[in-house]
RNA sequence: GCCACUGUAGCUCAGUUGGCAGAGCGGCUGAUUCGUAAUCAGCAGGUCGGGGGUUCAAGUCCCUCCAGUGGCUCCA
């Protein structure tokens, strides 16, 4: 049986004249009908269906239920439609099977079911909704059912015209195979892997392989980022563009600086390239053709430009003009791309997880050959581990391969698993559809069990050729190198999302939220017990700032000490100092740590502890007035 | 982009069958000068997301647009 589903605003039909010599009689009112918000099910009964009509009907009902669940139509219209197949069942058998289908559908669906008569030529008017699931076709046989074909029907007699880019079309054909690779080097099919030791890892696999089915609720990081006055939506801009308040912008700057330091330490030479490019540039044109059109378009006078969706172009164009010899390689260019622009579909946007304008630390590395590519890939894998550790974000790793490449470099995959020290999720594709042969990503899990890629590195085997990037080998020959794409941290905004979601998960377990010490907007807050101690507290703050290099503020409001403690807790201030009569003449400070413990320590001891927590991470001054009384409210 | 849900004070939310726009927090003013998660009192604060319609009367019903979230699609 062939099924064609159309989710329609409305559908009406009318029987015109018999299509068979002896058509079944029409019952009154059966000759015409109409329906609105309807799932129209065109079906064709095929010759082989009669072998096991029961199974075919059961499968058809299951398919209808499945589609109905996804599109939420208000009713169902069954429409016998002979044109979906050229191997029709005899009319009497088809009619009989159709009747069985109708009865089964009526008894098992919660929505009203209508049907069009069998054996007549009918006219119909149909207005389809046009969303991705509005049109689906399925084929069912007495044995097993074939998978659904989304995105429009592909009836046997016709083929869809190539209306989309090659890349998009290719992705649809992409078949993934999933495995788990352990640090010991054992590769197991994911479905047969024992996940019982790590349910989070299993959730990660399920999300990657199947997508999520989570309950509808706002992600916690959105509430947190606004309540803590870090970041907010900007209604005056396009969707997916954000405003950063002083505290959030401080964190963003620190993350950017840390990322740049880490990448430059790994050999990245920092550059800056334009954010907009000429649509008609020949090399870019070919490149754009490889991707779905999701750019912001900029019209200026009579020319069109697009805003970059990554820092790739700028760096390709630099590499193209460079003179590189074998001994120079690997050559690494790095840009803190502020910003990359992607006009994602509105429904794909989600808080700081998916934006239209974002900050991407982007490094490209030109390498001579595969050996060098692997060595660099491993080094960048390690740098990414360092990044994630510095942010104190737990994560899972996915490594994706073209199968042929995996088979030739299985030892390298094992090296990665060993380096990670825990099992890796491995995805393999039978063919290479993308420009890369392998990549990895690090994914934190959010509160709703969704994954989002942060660190990622890819080995690109295509773009050096496309952009004419070459080097001179030791034998004097001009050669085309390989290229690595790397975003060691991933998008900076997404790192903030990951920090907040990680803490939301901890808080859901009853723990306290916290930021890594080096990112906390206020690192130390001094609470004078009353107005009389404010001056002394301010003096102490200045001293601490000078000696420990920390961000120190003073809660000089006319509030009780309990209230000040509470507010410091809600702001996740890591160290709180109560300052009153007891401390005034004493060599000891009263320190309250984020974990609730309290300690008496000297200034020197405190300075030592702060320096240790801060490590070598970047510093920046307090983003707001030191005296809390002088701070405006950015958001209630 | 499609489907669903949501949008009321700066924030979080209540608002009955259509009938005078509400609370808590935050802000301001005053009192209080306090020892480890919320001191007390008073005051101000509204284009009920925007526009259109139905009605004697719309936060409430209808249409439309915008935004947010979830799912689908997508994620260079």
XYZ file of C-alpha atoms (C1' of nucleotides) in Angstrom:
712
model
C 0.000 0.000 0.000
C 1.140 3.490 -0.790
C 0.177 6.388 1.456
C 0.461 10.096 0.735
C -0.264 12.397 3.667
C -1.176 16.044 3.192
C -1.814 18.282 6.192
C -4.289 20.792 4.750
C -6.112 23.940 5.770
C -9.048 22.575 3.818
C -10.019 19.847 1.418
C -13.232 19.257 -0.488
C -14.195 16.667 -3.117
C -17.111 15.587 -5.241
C -17.676 12.325 -7.100
C -18.240 12.958 -10.842
C -18.811 9.638 -12.621
C -17.982 5.961 -12.151
C -14.404 4.885 -12.844
C -15.314 1.184 -12.837
C -17.792 -0.837 -14.845
C -19.663 -1.848 -11.708
C -18.877 0.775 -9.095
C -20.000 0.242 -5.519
C -23.228 2.133 -4.879
C -22.971 5.474 -3.125
C -24.677 5.820 0.220
C -26.554 9.098 0.687
C -24.192 12.020 1.313
C -21.160 9.985 0.354
C -20.776 11.620 -3.057
C -19.195 14.782 -1.720
C -17.622 16.209 1.388
C -15.249 18.753 2.852
C -13.014 19.095 5.866
C -10.823 21.746 7.499
C -7.562 21.453 9.495
C -7.449 17.983 8.096
C -4.924 15.248 7.532
C -5.737 13.940 4.056
C -4.601 10.345 3.568
C -4.404 9.380 -0.105
C -3.985 5.643 -0.371
C -3.444 3.101 -3.074
C -3.979 -0.610 -2.524
C -1.338 -2.602 -4.362
C -1.472 -6.154 -5.716
C 0.830 -7.657 -3.074
C -1.208 -6.168 -0.205
C -3.820 -8.881 -0.543
C -1.267 -11.476 0.617
C -1.623 -10.237 4.168
C -4.345 -7.611 4.324
C -4.422 -7.650 8.127
C -0.801 -6.651 8.494
C -1.077 -3.978 5.811
C -4.129 -2.423 7.444
C -2.485 -2.511 10.858
C 0.639 -0.818 9.514
C -1.394 1.795 7.712
C -3.309 2.635 10.894
C -0.038 2.890 12.790
C 1.375 5.239 10.176
C -1.712 7.427 10.228
C -1.595 7.626 14.013
C 2.086 8.473 13.874
C 1.629 11.316 11.404
C -1.451 12.604 13.196
C 0.513 12.785 16.433
C 3.052 15.019 14.732
C 0.813 17.413 12.839
C -2.165 17.827 15.215
C -4.859 17.836 12.530
C -8.489 18.047 13.699
C -9.800 15.314 11.434
C -8.728 12.666 8.996
C -9.921 12.185 5.430
C -9.271 8.840 3.736
C -9.068 9.224 -0.015
C -8.674 6.248 -2.332
C -6.225 7.397 -4.970
C -5.053 4.896 -7.558
C -2.224 6.993 -8.917
C 0.393 6.320 -6.258
C 1.296 2.958 -7.740
C 1.346 1.144 -11.055
C 0.783 -2.267 -9.468
C -2.810 -1.979 -8.374
C -4.794 -4.634 -6.606
C -8.005 -5.798 -8.338
C -10.805 -3.276 -7.628
C -12.939 -5.586 -5.503
C -10.017 -6.500 -3.275
C -8.954 -2.872 -3.104
C -12.442 -1.810 -2.064
C -12.604 -4.502 0.580
C -9.210 -3.601 2.008
C -10.138 0.081 1.929
C -13.290 -0.625 3.933
C -11.315 -2.570 6.501
C -8.854 0.309 6.747
C -11.674 2.803 7.262
C -13.291 0.772 10.067
C -9.969 0.242 11.790
C -9.070 3.929 11.551
C -12.473 5.019 12.832
C -12.225 2.748 15.848
C -8.677 3.676 16.781
C -8.465 7.445 16.282
C -9.726 10.130 18.631
C -10.501 12.589 15.811
C -13.414 12.403 13.339
C -12.748 10.324 10.228
C -14.241 11.083 6.792
C -13.764 9.200 3.573
C -14.171 9.653 -0.151
C -15.940 7.001 -2.221
C -14.072 4.245 -4.030
C -14.532 3.634 -7.762
C -15.451 7.129 -8.961
C -13.685 9.918 -10.729
C -13.666 12.743 -8.223
C -12.823 16.424 -8.412
C -11.095 17.888 -5.386
C -9.780 21.151 -4.002
C -6.904 20.927 -1.552
C -4.963 23.626 0.266
C -1.820 22.150 1.833
C -0.171 23.848 4.792
C 3.341 23.749 3.458
C 5.270 22.992 6.653
C 8.003 20.317 6.580
C 5.703 17.556 7.746
C 2.680 18.724 5.757
C 3.464 16.256 3.010
C 4.726 12.757 3.691
C 4.645 9.572 1.712
C 4.968 6.050 3.017
C 5.027 2.651 1.433
C 3.790 -0.436 3.225
C 3.981 -4.050 2.199
C 2.829 -7.335 3.714
C 6.290 -7.598 5.280
C 7.975 -4.536 6.714
C 7.152 -0.881 6.292
C 9.469 1.512 4.538
C 10.510 4.679 6.298
C 8.706 7.946 5.816
C 9.938 10.387 3.238
C 9.607 13.891 4.615
C 9.772 17.151 2.714
C 7.326 16.352 -0.027
C 6.091 13.288 -1.819
C 8.263 11.368 -4.195
C 5.812 9.205 -6.105
C 7.410 6.449 -8.166
C 6.692 7.988 -11.538
C 8.168 11.413 -10.972
C 11.310 12.742 -9.354
C 11.550 15.968 -7.374
C 13.210 18.842 -9.197
C 16.543 19.972 -7.705
C 15.235 23.097 -6.001
C 17.708 23.119 -3.134
C 21.473 23.291 -2.814
C 23.464 20.149 -3.360
C 24.603 20.165 0.259
C 21.084 20.084 1.580
C 20.084 17.324 -0.766
C 23.145 15.319 0.228
C 22.447 15.637 3.909
C 19.089 14.037 3.416
C 20.784 10.964 2.024
C 23.262 10.841 4.864
C 23.073 7.633 6.862
C 24.781 7.542 10.230
C 26.153 4.576 12.118
C 26.759 5.009 15.830
C 29.409 3.407 17.990
C 31.045 3.841 21.358
C 34.837 3.751 21.558
C 36.272 3.120 25.025
C 39.637 4.397 26.317
C 40.772 0.774 26.133
C 40.192 0.918 22.391
C 37.077 -1.218 22.142
C 34.559 -0.202 19.468
C 30.944 -1.281 20.141
C 27.783 -0.525 18.235
C 25.996 2.096 20.295
C 22.793 0.065 20.472
C 24.716 -2.799 22.062
C 26.808 -0.680 24.409
C 26.117 -0.934 28.128
C 25.354 2.630 29.209
C 24.306 1.690 32.740
C 27.422 3.286 34.242
C 26.719 6.672 32.668
C 23.096 7.641 32.031
C 24.176 11.126 30.928
C 26.318 9.616 28.204
C 23.341 7.572 27.098
C 21.180 10.705 27.039
C 23.847 12.339 24.903
C 23.823 9.452 22.434
C 20.042 9.460 22.238
C 19.973 13.191 21.647
C 22.608 13.011 18.913
C 21.145 9.995 17.193
C 17.434 10.679 17.615
C 16.843 14.180 18.926
C 14.983 14.904 22.128
C 11.430 14.583 23.331
C 11.669 16.921 26.279
C 8.857 18.666 28.082
C 8.055 22.198 26.958
C 9.593 24.707 29.330
C 11.852 27.700 29.109
C 15.505 26.773 29.481
C 16.728 27.826 32.952
C 19.693 29.776 31.593
C 17.340 32.352 30.054
C 15.781 33.160 33.410
C 19.195 33.105 35.094
C 20.934 35.366 32.604
C 18.214 37.996 33.057
C 17.797 37.687 36.813
C 21.538 38.009 37.321
C 21.641 40.976 34.944
C 24.165 39.329 32.651
C 22.519 39.299 29.224
C 19.097 40.063 27.802
C 17.064 39.974 24.631
C 17.148 43.146 22.562
C 13.667 43.726 21.178
C 14.996 46.575 19.055
C 17.245 44.249 17.030
C 16.595 41.154 14.957
C 15.669 38.034 16.899
C 18.710 36.169 18.193
C 20.694 39.349 18.949
C 21.442 40.189 22.567
C 22.440 43.064 24.817
C 25.112 42.432 27.405
C 24.908 44.206 30.755
C 28.115 45.111 32.617
C 28.377 41.881 34.625
C 27.636 39.642 31.650
C 29.916 41.594 29.377
C 32.731 41.255 31.898
C 32.322 37.472 31.789
C 32.161 37.499 28.018
C 35.360 39.591 27.777
C 37.168 37.314 30.194
C 36.123 34.242 28.210
C 37.262 35.887 24.981
C 40.590 36.865 26.446
C 41.175 33.441 27.931
C 40.283 31.776 24.641
C 42.658 34.045 22.723
C 45.481 33.440 25.200
C 45.004 29.692 24.988
C 44.921 29.681 21.200
C 47.880 32.009 20.792
C 49.819 29.814 23.206
C 48.997 26.922 20.868
C 50.588 28.812 17.991
C 47.651 30.727 16.535
C 48.702 33.980 14.847
C 45.991 36.485 15.514
C 44.432 38.351 12.587
C 41.281 40.296 11.842
C 39.238 39.995 8.647
C 36.143 41.756 7.254
C 32.672 40.807 8.352
C 31.096 41.268 4.911
C 31.979 39.809 1.528
C 31.138 40.337 -2.101
C 28.478 37.906 -3.279
C 30.028 37.797 -6.733
C 33.583 36.907 -5.684
C 34.220 33.736 -7.710
C 35.773 31.586 -4.981
C 33.176 32.615 -2.414
C 30.382 31.977 -4.834
C 31.424 28.369 -5.253
C 31.781 28.002 -1.499
C 28.365 29.463 -0.758
C 26.877 27.049 -3.217
C 28.028 24.271 -0.947
C 25.843 25.470 1.915
C 22.190 26.213 2.518
C 21.492 29.919 2.115
C 21.296 31.233 5.647
C 23.136 34.524 5.348
C 22.196 38.042 6.180
C 22.193 39.927 2.899
C 23.369 43.504 2.801
C 22.420 45.757 -0.058
C 24.499 48.867 -0.554
C 24.004 51.030 -3.627
C 23.677 48.471 -6.395
C 25.854 45.740 -4.890
C 25.013 42.852 -2.614
C 27.156 41.563 0.209
C 26.677 38.846 2.750
C 27.683 38.895 6.378
C 30.159 36.139 7.204
C 28.791 33.074 8.953
C 32.299 32.117 10.146
C 35.808 33.510 9.865
C 36.694 30.932 7.200
C 36.610 33.192 4.135
C 38.829 35.904 5.496
C 41.453 33.369 6.477
C 41.201 31.375 3.222
C 41.808 34.582 1.319
C 44.866 35.402 3.455
C 46.258 31.863 3.060
C 45.742 32.156 -0.678
C 48.040 35.160 -0.890
C 50.659 33.858 1.543
C 53.951 32.310 0.528
C 54.290 29.151 2.585
C 56.994 26.528 2.427
C 57.065 23.069 3.903
C 59.222 24.199 6.813
C 56.656 26.840 7.807
C 53.912 24.276 8.299
C 51.766 23.992 10.264
C 50.663 27.603 9.845
C 47.870 28.681 12.177
C 45.734 31.790 11.762
C 43.394 32.821 14.545
C 40.610 35.350 14.712
C 38.213 36.185 17.487
C 35.335 36.560 15.050
C 33.112 39.262 16.460
C 30.716 38.569 15.001
C 29.604 35.615 12.914
C 26.110 35.991 11.487
C 23.716 33.202 10.640
C 20.118 33.860 9.784
C 18.804 30.776 11.511
C 15.106 30.026 11.177
C 13.202 31.702 13.975
C 12.096 28.380 15.414
C 15.712 27.290 15.746
C 16.717 30.148 17.999
C 16.985 29.381 21.672
C 18.375 31.790 24.275
C 22.176 31.856 24.311
C 22.282 28.369 22.834
C 21.469 29.304 19.280
C 21.797 32.929 18.144
C 21.813 34.810 14.896
C 24.825 36.921 15.838
C 27.582 35.362 17.899
C 31.255 35.463 18.799
C 33.410 32.681 17.421
C 37.083 32.133 18.182
C 38.075 30.579 14.865
C 41.472 29.069 14.023
C 42.550 27.548 10.710
C 45.678 25.471 10.415
C 47.408 24.638 7.144
C 49.238 21.309 7.369
C 51.400 19.468 4.838
C 49.944 15.993 5.105
C 47.768 13.623 7.076
C 50.448 12.867 9.649
C 50.766 16.540 10.439
C 46.993 16.913 10.387
C 46.608 14.166 12.968
C 49.306 15.616 15.219
C 47.648 19.041 15.094
C 44.190 17.577 15.565
C 45.383 15.820 18.715
C 47.051 18.994 20.034
C 43.854 20.953 19.461
C 41.801 18.173 21.062
C 44.002 18.581 24.146
C 43.691 22.365 24.108
C 39.926 21.921 24.037
C 40.119 19.664 27.080
C 42.022 22.432 28.867
C 39.356 24.943 27.921
C 36.522 22.807 29.233
C 38.418 22.120 32.447
C 39.009 25.841 33.008
C 35.290 26.459 32.700
C 34.530 23.520 34.989
C 31.875 22.277 32.576
C 31.284 18.497 32.343
C 30.903 17.277 28.772
C 30.750 14.332 26.408
C 32.749 13.916 23.235
C 31.555 12.923 19.788
C 33.997 12.037 17.013
C 32.651 11.744 13.480
C 34.333 9.983 10.587
C 33.917 9.088 7.002
C 34.139 5.299 7.366
C 36.999 4.859 4.963
C 39.023 7.380 6.920
C 38.235 5.635 10.170
C 39.304 2.268 8.795
C 42.631 3.713 7.690
C 43.215 5.519 10.988
C 41.563 3.390 13.661
C 44.605 3.770 15.899
C 44.193 7.510 15.832
C 40.596 7.178 17.030
C 41.862 5.020 19.890
C 44.431 7.665 20.759
C 41.644 10.211 21.089
C 39.603 7.942 23.362
C 42.670 7.275 25.494
C 43.429 10.995 25.671
C 39.878 11.771 26.739
C 39.992 9.060 29.386
C 36.360 8.085 28.966
C 34.178 6.568 26.243
C 33.675 8.523 23.026
C 30.582 8.554 20.889
C 31.570 7.725 17.309
C 29.463 8.551 14.271
C 30.410 7.094 10.891
C 29.183 7.955 7.433
C 29.565 5.582 4.526
C 30.310 8.425 2.138
C 31.874 11.844 2.426
C 29.146 14.437 1.964
C 30.904 17.290 3.711
C 34.221 18.963 3.147
C 35.808 17.132 6.062
C 36.881 13.536 6.708
C 36.729 13.711 10.480
C 35.777 16.051 13.291
C 35.186 16.043 17.004
C 32.940 18.097 19.245
C 32.622 18.479 23.014
C 29.038 18.741 24.231
C 27.740 19.710 27.644
C 24.251 18.447 28.477
C 21.678 21.029 29.501
C 18.859 20.777 32.012
C 16.523 19.366 29.402
C 18.919 16.682 28.234
C 19.871 18.485 25.061
C 23.424 18.680 23.769
C 25.091 21.668 22.102
C 28.547 21.593 20.570
C 31.263 23.750 22.125
C 34.835 22.811 21.161
C 35.187 21.436 17.657
C 37.971 20.626 15.172
C 37.602 19.319 11.605
C 40.050 17.997 9.015
C 39.127 19.697 5.728
C 40.206 18.002 2.480
C 38.405 20.301 0.065
C 38.796 23.993 0.624
C 42.554 24.424 0.019
C 41.915 23.274 -3.512
C 38.840 25.456 -3.885
C 40.592 28.576 -2.638
C 43.928 27.937 -4.307
C 45.901 27.574 -1.082
C 49.366 26.086 -1.748
C 52.795 25.620 -0.244
C 56.195 24.835 -1.699
C 57.480 21.406 -0.694
C 61.125 20.620 -0.003
C 61.483 19.311 -3.579
C 60.453 22.701 -4.955
C 57.020 21.474 -6.053
C 53.891 23.521 -5.370
C 51.499 21.375 -3.377
C 47.990 21.632 -1.976
C 47.940 21.218 1.793
C 45.207 20.033 4.163
C 43.351 22.392 6.456
C 42.065 22.149 10.013
C 39.104 24.204 11.203
C 39.095 24.721 14.949
C 36.986 26.547 17.427
C 38.664 25.516 20.665
C 35.968 27.095 22.887
C 33.061 27.139 20.435
C 30.826 30.204 20.428
C 31.482 32.413 23.465
C 27.780 33.043 24.063
C 27.177 29.311 24.034
C 29.825 28.929 26.727
C 27.803 31.267 28.933
C 24.748 29.130 28.177
C 26.736 26.038 29.172
C 28.001 27.632 32.393
C 24.488 28.594 33.461
C 22.861 25.316 32.423
C 25.572 23.340 34.205
C 24.831 25.281 37.380
C 21.079 24.892 36.885
C 21.609 21.131 36.807
C 23.663 21.276 39.996
C 21.065 23.453 41.697
C 18.340 20.999 40.711
C 20.338 18.455 42.731
C 20.249 20.771 45.740
C 23.741 22.218 45.334
C 24.609 25.903 45.161
C 25.227 27.620 41.865
C 28.677 29.125 41.323
C 30.901 30.562 38.655
C 34.529 29.604 38.197
C 36.352 32.052 40.484
C 38.060 33.877 37.631
C 34.689 34.606 36.001
C 32.732 35.770 39.042
C 31.750 39.432 38.473
C 32.299 40.119 42.194
C 34.987 37.862 43.638
C 35.001 39.289 47.157
C 32.244 41.302 48.817
C 32.775 43.147 52.090
C 29.710 43.629 54.292
C 30.063 46.431 56.828
C 27.869 45.631 59.814
C 26.655 49.245 59.927
C 27.364 52.641 58.348
C 30.129 53.224 60.852
C 32.302 50.584 59.144
C 31.790 51.558 55.514
C 34.937 53.684 55.253
C 37.080 50.976 56.782
C 35.474 48.417 54.447
C 36.253 50.566 51.399
C 39.842 50.888 52.537
C 40.109 47.132 52.994
C 38.585 46.607 49.536
C 41.221 48.776 47.916
C 43.982 46.962 49.727
C 42.646 43.546 48.757
C 42.273 44.609 45.173
C 45.848 45.878 45.051
C 47.396 42.865 46.758
C 45.260 40.004 45.480
C 44.260 41.473 42.111
C 40.654 40.532 42.788
C 37.370 42.293 42.089
C 36.157 43.522 45.474
C 32.984 45.469 46.221
C 31.306 46.793 49.368
C 27.660 46.436 50.341
C 27.197 49.886 51.872
C 23.390 49.780 51.910
C 21.413 50.456 55.109
C 20.369 46.840 55.446
C 20.784 44.187 58.051
C 23.677 41.784 57.771
C 21.275 38.912 57.049
C 19.933 40.711 54.043
C 23.393 41.507 52.732
C 24.453 37.885 53.101
C 21.375 36.732 51.264
C 21.923 39.108 48.356
C 25.586 38.086 48.076
C 24.459 34.445 47.991
C 21.948 35.156 45.252
C 24.700 36.804 43.205
C 26.962 33.769 43.695
C 29.754 35.883 45.240
C 32.459 33.334 46.083
C 33.955 35.096 49.124
C 32.077 37.281 51.589
C 33.743 39.260 54.389
C 31.678 40.541 57.304
C 33.303 43.656 58.734
C 32.322 45.165 62.086
C 33.630 45.929 65.533
C 35.276 42.501 65.869
C 37.374 42.915 62.740
C 38.220 46.557 63.212
C 41.128 46.139 65.547
C 41.884 42.508 64.770
C 44.468 40.958 62.470
C 41.827 38.421 61.384
C 39.090 38.698 58.787
C 35.767 36.830 58.934
C 35.473 34.998 55.649
C 32.368 33.185 54.459
C 32.935 30.897 51.500
C 30.406 29.902 48.874
C 30.153 26.410 50.333
C 28.830 27.932 53.589
C 31.996 27.345 55.637
C 33.407 30.204 57.680
C 37.001 30.977 58.507
C 39.076 33.499 60.421
C 42.173 34.377 58.433
C 44.742 37.091 58.069
C 44.847 39.362 55.079
C 47.963 37.553 53.849
C 46.244 34.176 54.051
C 43.238 35.487 52.187
C 45.434 37.020 49.485
C 47.198 33.698 49.047
C 43.897 31.827 48.741
C 42.544 34.302 46.207
C 45.684 34.138 44.074
C 45.473 30.377 44.097
C 41.811 30.411 42.986
C 42.538 32.966 40.297
C 45.512 31.057 38.886
C 46.796 32.463 35.617
C 43.364 33.255 34.246
C 42.744 36.722 32.832
C 41.724 39.547 35.135
C 39.585 42.603 34.674
C 38.405 45.348 36.993
C 35.025 45.454 38.694
C 32.367 46.137 36.050
C 30.165 48.249 38.368
C 30.677 50.905 41.074
C 32.388 49.445 44.111
C 29.682 50.792 46.446
C 26.516 48.804 45.891
C 24.410 51.781 46.945
C 25.524 53.542 43.760
C 24.455 50.758 41.394
C 21.436 51.204 39.139
C 19.156 48.263 38.457
C 19.414 46.975 34.909
C 16.520 44.622 35.276
C 14.227 43.835 38.234
C 9.821 28.577 7.866
C 5.685 25.111 9.866
C 2.679 23.305 14.232
C 1.476 24.241 19.417
C 1.649 27.192 23.722
C 2.698 31.954 26.004
C 2.717 37.664 26.292
C -1.036 42.119 32.390
C 3.636 47.481 36.618
C 11.097 47.304 35.995
C 10.675 41.594 37.603
C 7.460 37.152 39.024
C 2.511 36.464 38.587
C -3.318 36.840 39.972
C -7.505 38.869 37.342
C -14.601 34.643 37.796
C -20.041 33.834 32.787
C -17.223 40.384 28.816
C -18.928 45.062 33.744
C -14.090 50.365 38.229
C -6.482 47.237 36.787
C -4.476 43.764 41.570
C -0.417 41.331 44.854
C 4.621 40.220 46.121
C 9.540 41.596 44.848
C 12.314 45.760 43.034
C 12.311 51.532 43.123
C 11.463 56.178 46.026
C 10.627 58.556 51.074
C 10.878 58.065 56.315
C 12.120 55.314 60.668
C 15.768 51.608 62.069
C 22.479 51.120 62.567
C 21.726 45.751 62.759
C 26.983 39.722 63.297
C 26.290 35.229 58.609
C 20.078 33.687 53.331
C 14.866 38.768 53.424
C 13.799 45.235 59.537
C 9.211 48.161 59.540
C 5.809 51.881 57.483
C 4.167 55.045 53.570
C 4.309 56.547 48.297
C 4.901 56.282 43.112
C 4.532 52.942 39.188
C -0.127 50.321 33.554
C -0.986 51.939 25.535
C -3.142 44.635 29.727
C 2.881 42.952 23.291
C 1.276 46.333 18.487
C -2.808 47.185 14.997
C -7.819 46.176 13.458
C -12.800 44.179 14.519
C -17.441 42.427 17.392
C -20.191 44.704 21.603
C -23.822 49.542 25.400
C -19.136 47.697 27.449
C -12.978 43.940 25.739
C -7.138 42.332 29.837
C -11.223 38.696 28.728
C -14.336 37.119 22.217
C -12.587 37.305 16.671
C -8.717 38.672 12.822
C -3.767 40.124 11.973
C 1.258 41.420 13.004
C 5.499 41.168 16.550
C 8.238 38.618 20.320
C 9.466 34.326 23.528
C 9.477 28.961 24.460
C 8.802 23.804 22.914
C 8.462 20.282 18.809
C 9.616 19.592 13.472
C 13.224 21.141 10.013
C 18.134 23.039 10.673
C 22.870 23.791 13.282
C 28.933 25.706 7.572
